[in-house]
Short mmCIF file of C-alpha atoms in Angstrom, two decimals:
data_model
loop_
_atom_site.label_atom_id
_atom_site.label_comp_id
_atom_site.label_asym_id
_atom_site.label_seq_id
_atom_site.Cartn_x
_atom_site.Cartn_y
_atom_site.Cartn_z
CA SER A 1 0.06 0.02 0.14
CA PHE A 2 0.89 3.11 -0.27
CA ASN A 3 -0.08 7.13 0.44
CA ARG A 4 -1.16 10.05 -2.17
CA GLY A 5 -3.10 13.12 -0.92
CA GLY A 6 -3.71 12.23 2.50
CA VAL A 7 -5.54 8.93 1.29
CA GLU A 8 -4.07 5.21 1.63
CA TYR A 9 -3.98 2.71 -0.83
CA LYS A 10 -4.13 -0.98 -1.82
CA ILE A 11 -2.60 -2.72 -5.19
CA ALA A 12 -5.56 -4.81 -6.34
CA ASP A 13 -3.49 -8.19 -7.24
CA THR A 14 -6.72 -9.55 -9.73
CA GLY A 15 -4.00 -11.50 -11.72
CA ILE A 16 -6.49 -9.88 -14.33
CA THR A 17 -6.62 -6.41 -14.68
CA PRO A 18 -3.16 -4.73 -14.09
CA ASN A 19 -2.74 -1.20 -12.45
CA ILE A 20 -5.65 -0.94 -10.41
CA VAL A 21 -5.71 0.12 -6.20
CA LYS A 22 -8.58 0.78 -3.63
CA ALA A 23 -8.91 3.73 -1.50
CA ILE A 24 -8.69 1.80 1.85
CA GLY A 25 -8.44 4.76 4.10
CA PRO A 26 -6.45 7.39 5.59
CA GLY A 27 -3.13 8.45 5.38
CA ASN A 28 -1.16 11.01 6.57
CA ASP A 29 -2.83 15.01 6.30
CA LEU A 30 -6.13 13.84 5.25
CA PRO A 31 -7.89 16.83 3.73
CA LYS A 32 -11.74 17.66 5.12
CA ASP A 33 -12.77 18.39 1.55
CA LEU A 34 -11.71 15.27 -0.05
CA VAL A 35 -11.54 14.46 -3.77
CA ILE A 36 -10.55 10.92 -4.55
CA PRO A 37 -8.75 11.01 -7.91
CA ALA A 38 -9.79 9.00 -10.82
CA THR A 39 -6.11 8.08 -11.58
CA VAL A 40 -2.46 8.00 -8.78
CA SER A 41 1.02 7.56 -9.18
CA TYR A 42 3.55 5.52 -7.58
CA THR A 43 7.03 5.01 -7.88
CA ASP A 44 8.56 1.72 -6.48
CA GLN A 45 12.13 0.90 -4.34
CA ASN A 46 13.35 0.07 -7.95
CA SER A 47 12.72 4.11 -9.23
CA LYS A 48 10.39 2.56 -11.60
CA SER A 49 6.62 4.38 -12.17
CA TYR A 50 3.05 3.41 -12.31
CA VAL A 51 -0.11 5.33 -12.78
CA PHE A 52 -3.11 3.41 -11.09
CA ASN A 53 -7.31 3.76 -11.53
CA VAL A 54 -9.18 3.82 -8.91
CA ILE A 55 -11.42 1.51 -8.95
CA GLY A 56 -13.21 0.89 -5.18
CA ILE A 57 -13.27 2.49 -1.83
CA ASN A 58 -12.98 -0.26 1.13
CA ASN A 59 -15.63 -1.11 3.93
CA GLY A 60 -15.50 1.60 6.50
CA ALA A 61 -12.54 3.66 5.41
CA PHE A 62 -13.18 6.97 6.08
CA LYS A 63 -15.94 6.24 8.26
CA GLY A 64 -15.89 9.18 11.28
CA LYS A 65 -13.22 10.85 9.85
CA GLY A 66 -14.20 14.53 10.08
CA LEU A 67 -14.79 14.77 6.34
CA THR A 68 -16.91 17.87 5.25
CA SER A 69 -17.43 16.90 1.28
CA VAL A 70 -16.39 14.04 -1.07
CA THR A 71 -16.00 14.10 -4.55
CA ILE A 72 -16.00 10.32 -6.16
CA PRO A 73 -14.18 9.84 -9.73
CA ASN A 74 -16.36 7.85 -12.91
CA THR A 75 -13.41 5.08 -12.54
CA VAL A 76 -14.79 3.94 -8.76
CA LYS A 77 -16.96 0.44 -9.26
CA LEU A 78 -17.95 -0.24 -5.74
CA ILE A 79 -18.30 1.91 -2.31
CA GLU A 80 -18.14 -0.79 0.02
CA ASP A 81 -20.22 -0.86 3.56
CA SER A 82 -20.06 2.25 6.07
CA ALA A 83 -17.20 3.78 3.65
CA PHE A 84 -18.20 7.33 4.61
CA ALA A 85 -20.57 6.84 7.53
CA ASN A 86 -20.43 8.78 9.94
CA ASN A 87 -18.88 12.04 9.06
CA GLU A 88 -20.00 15.71 8.65
CA LEU A 89 -20.73 15.53 5.02
CA ARG A 90 -22.46 18.37 3.51
CA SER A 91 -21.26 17.88 -0.28
CA LEU A 92 -21.16 14.68 -2.41
CA THR A 93 -20.07 14.89 -6.01
CA PHE A 94 -20.36 11.51 -8.17
CA ALA A 95 -18.21 12.47 -11.85
CA GLY A 96 -20.39 11.00 -14.95
CA GLY A 97 -19.94 8.68 -16.77
CA GLY A 98 -18.98 5.66 -14.94
CA SER A 99 -21.25 2.83 -13.05
CA VAL A 100 -20.88 2.61 -9.15
CA VAL A 101 -22.68 0.69 -6.77
CA LEU A 102 -23.23 1.65 -2.86
CA ASP A 103 -23.37 -1.08 0.01
CA GLY A 104 -25.12 -0.90 2.73
CA GLU A 105 -24.76 2.52 5.13
CA VAL A 106 -21.93 4.37 2.93
CA PHE A 107 -23.06 7.75 3.36
CA ARG A 108 -25.43 7.08 7.22
CA GLY A 109 -25.21 9.67 9.41
CA ASN A 110 -23.92 12.47 7.70
CA GLN A 111 -25.22 16.47 6.79
CA ILE A 112 -26.29 15.47 3.24
CA SER A 113 -28.66 17.88 2.36
CA SER A 114 -29.41 17.16 -1.92
CA VAL A 115 -27.43 14.15 -4.42
CA GLU A 116 -27.24 13.97 -7.61
CA LEU A 117 -26.65 10.12 -7.74
CA THR A 118 -24.89 10.60 -10.92
CA SER A 119 -23.21 6.84 -12.79
CA VAL A 120 -24.76 5.21 -9.65
CA SER A 121 -26.56 2.08 -10.54
CA SER A 122 -27.90 0.71 -7.20
CA ILE A 123 -27.97 1.81 -3.97
CA GLY A 124 -27.36 -0.19 -0.53
CA ARG A 125 -29.46 -0.46 3.05
CA SER A 126 -29.00 2.17 4.75
CA ALA A 127 -27.13 3.74 2.31
CA PHE A 128 -28.19 7.51 3.22
CA MET A 129 -29.67 7.13 6.23
CA ASN A 130 -29.85 10.00 8.85
CA ASN A 131 -28.57 12.38 6.69
CA ASN A 132 -30.96 16.39 5.66
CA LEU A 133 -32.01 15.28 2.71
CA GLU A 134 -34.71 17.86 1.01
CA SER A 135 -34.16 16.74 -2.70
CA ILE A 136 -32.59 13.78 -4.03
CA VAL A 137 -31.94 13.05 -8.27
CA ILE A 138 -32.09 9.69 -9.20
CA PRO A 139 -31.22 9.10 -12.76
CA ALA A 140 -32.04 6.06 -14.83
CA SER A 141 -28.71 4.24 -14.53
CA VAL A 142 -30.20 3.33 -10.63
CA SER A 143 -31.97 0.03 -10.74
CA SER A 144 -32.62 -0.68 -7.55
CA ILE A 145 -32.75 0.67 -4.41
CA ALA A 146 -32.28 -1.49 -0.91
CA SER A 147 -34.10 -1.07 2.30
CA ASP A 148 -33.84 1.99 4.41
CA ALA A 149 -31.63 3.59 1.66
CA PHE A 150 -33.19 6.84 2.18
CA ARG A 151 -34.49 6.57 6.28
CA GLU A 152 -34.48 9.43 8.83
CA ASN A 153 -34.28 12.21 6.41
CA ALA A 154 -37.44 14.15 7.54
CA THR A 155 -36.57 17.25 5.36
CA LEU A 156 -36.95 14.97 2.59
CA ARG A 157 -39.49 16.77 -0.22
CA GLN A 158 -38.64 16.22 -3.24
CA ILE A 159 -37.45 13.15 -4.92
CA THR A 160 -36.45 13.61 -9.24
CA SER A 161 -36.34 10.29 -11.23
CA GLU A 162 -34.89 10.20 -14.61
CA GLY A 163 -36.32 6.76 -15.49
CA GLU A 164 -38.41 5.48 -17.96
CA ILE A 165 -38.59 2.67 -16.10
CA PRO A 166 -38.68 2.69 -12.23
CA ALA A 167 -36.08 1.09 -10.39
CA SER A 168 -36.64 -1.65 -8.11
CA ILE A 169 -38.08 -0.18 -4.70
CA LYS A 170 -38.53 -1.87 -1.46
CA ASP A 171 -41.71 -0.77 0.36
CA ASP A 172 -39.30 0.99 3.64
CA SER A 173 -36.98 2.89 0.91
CA PHE A 174 -38.10 6.20 2.01
CA VAL A 175 -39.52 7.45 5.14
CA SER A 176 -43.52 8.81 4.85
CA ARG A 177 -44.04 8.66 0.59
CA SER A 178 -46.80 10.84 1.46
CA SER A 179 -45.05 13.68 1.93
CA ILE A 180 -42.34 13.21 -0.94
CA ASP A 181 -43.24 15.13 -4.43
CA LEU A 182 -41.77 12.41 -7.14
CA ILE A 183 -41.17 13.73 -10.28
CA VAL A 184 -41.01 11.19 -12.91
CA PRO A 185 -40.67 11.67 -17.19
CA LYS A 186 -43.90 12.94 -18.79
CA GLY A 187 -45.86 9.74 -20.32
CA THR A 188 -44.20 7.56 -17.60
CA GLU A 189 -46.62 8.39 -14.76
CA ASP A 190 -48.56 4.57 -14.92
CA ALA A 191 -45.20 2.71 -14.83
CA TYR A 192 -44.66 4.46 -11.49
CA LEU A 193 -47.79 3.91 -10.03
CA ALA A 194 -48.04 0.01 -10.64
#
């Protein structure tokens, strides 16, 4: 493993795909406004340089570290359980053009008020539970939303779903559906009522 920009990275030894790494936790001088880069460079003890694509973020990697904002690159494919739970996140940005799976509780217990889930394909159990969400934009790329994904967001008032086909949603994904305005693409209302 090696440290870059306040983040500790571990080289993924897949044997198939060379030059990939996962963020495994904080390194020295972790910034409060964290930008995970799409690539990181590393020079080994023989002075040979490598460039690695950042493809994942480990379980609990940045849990409870006092982060205030996070930017996720489009190279990340998986954010594992509780990776950013229990911080002070107010801002969360996903770069477009990728496809990322959010495991359980990844952003639970933060202060996020709105989020556009650009590039997200699946939202895990309790992923955004206990935040200050007021609005959510769910892109067409989201195929499933697990139990409790957005529970304990009493201020949630608006969900914009961009998919012509609704995502598979568990009954308890949201706190109180009756108090939330759902905006869907024109002509898809019947699909969302089903």
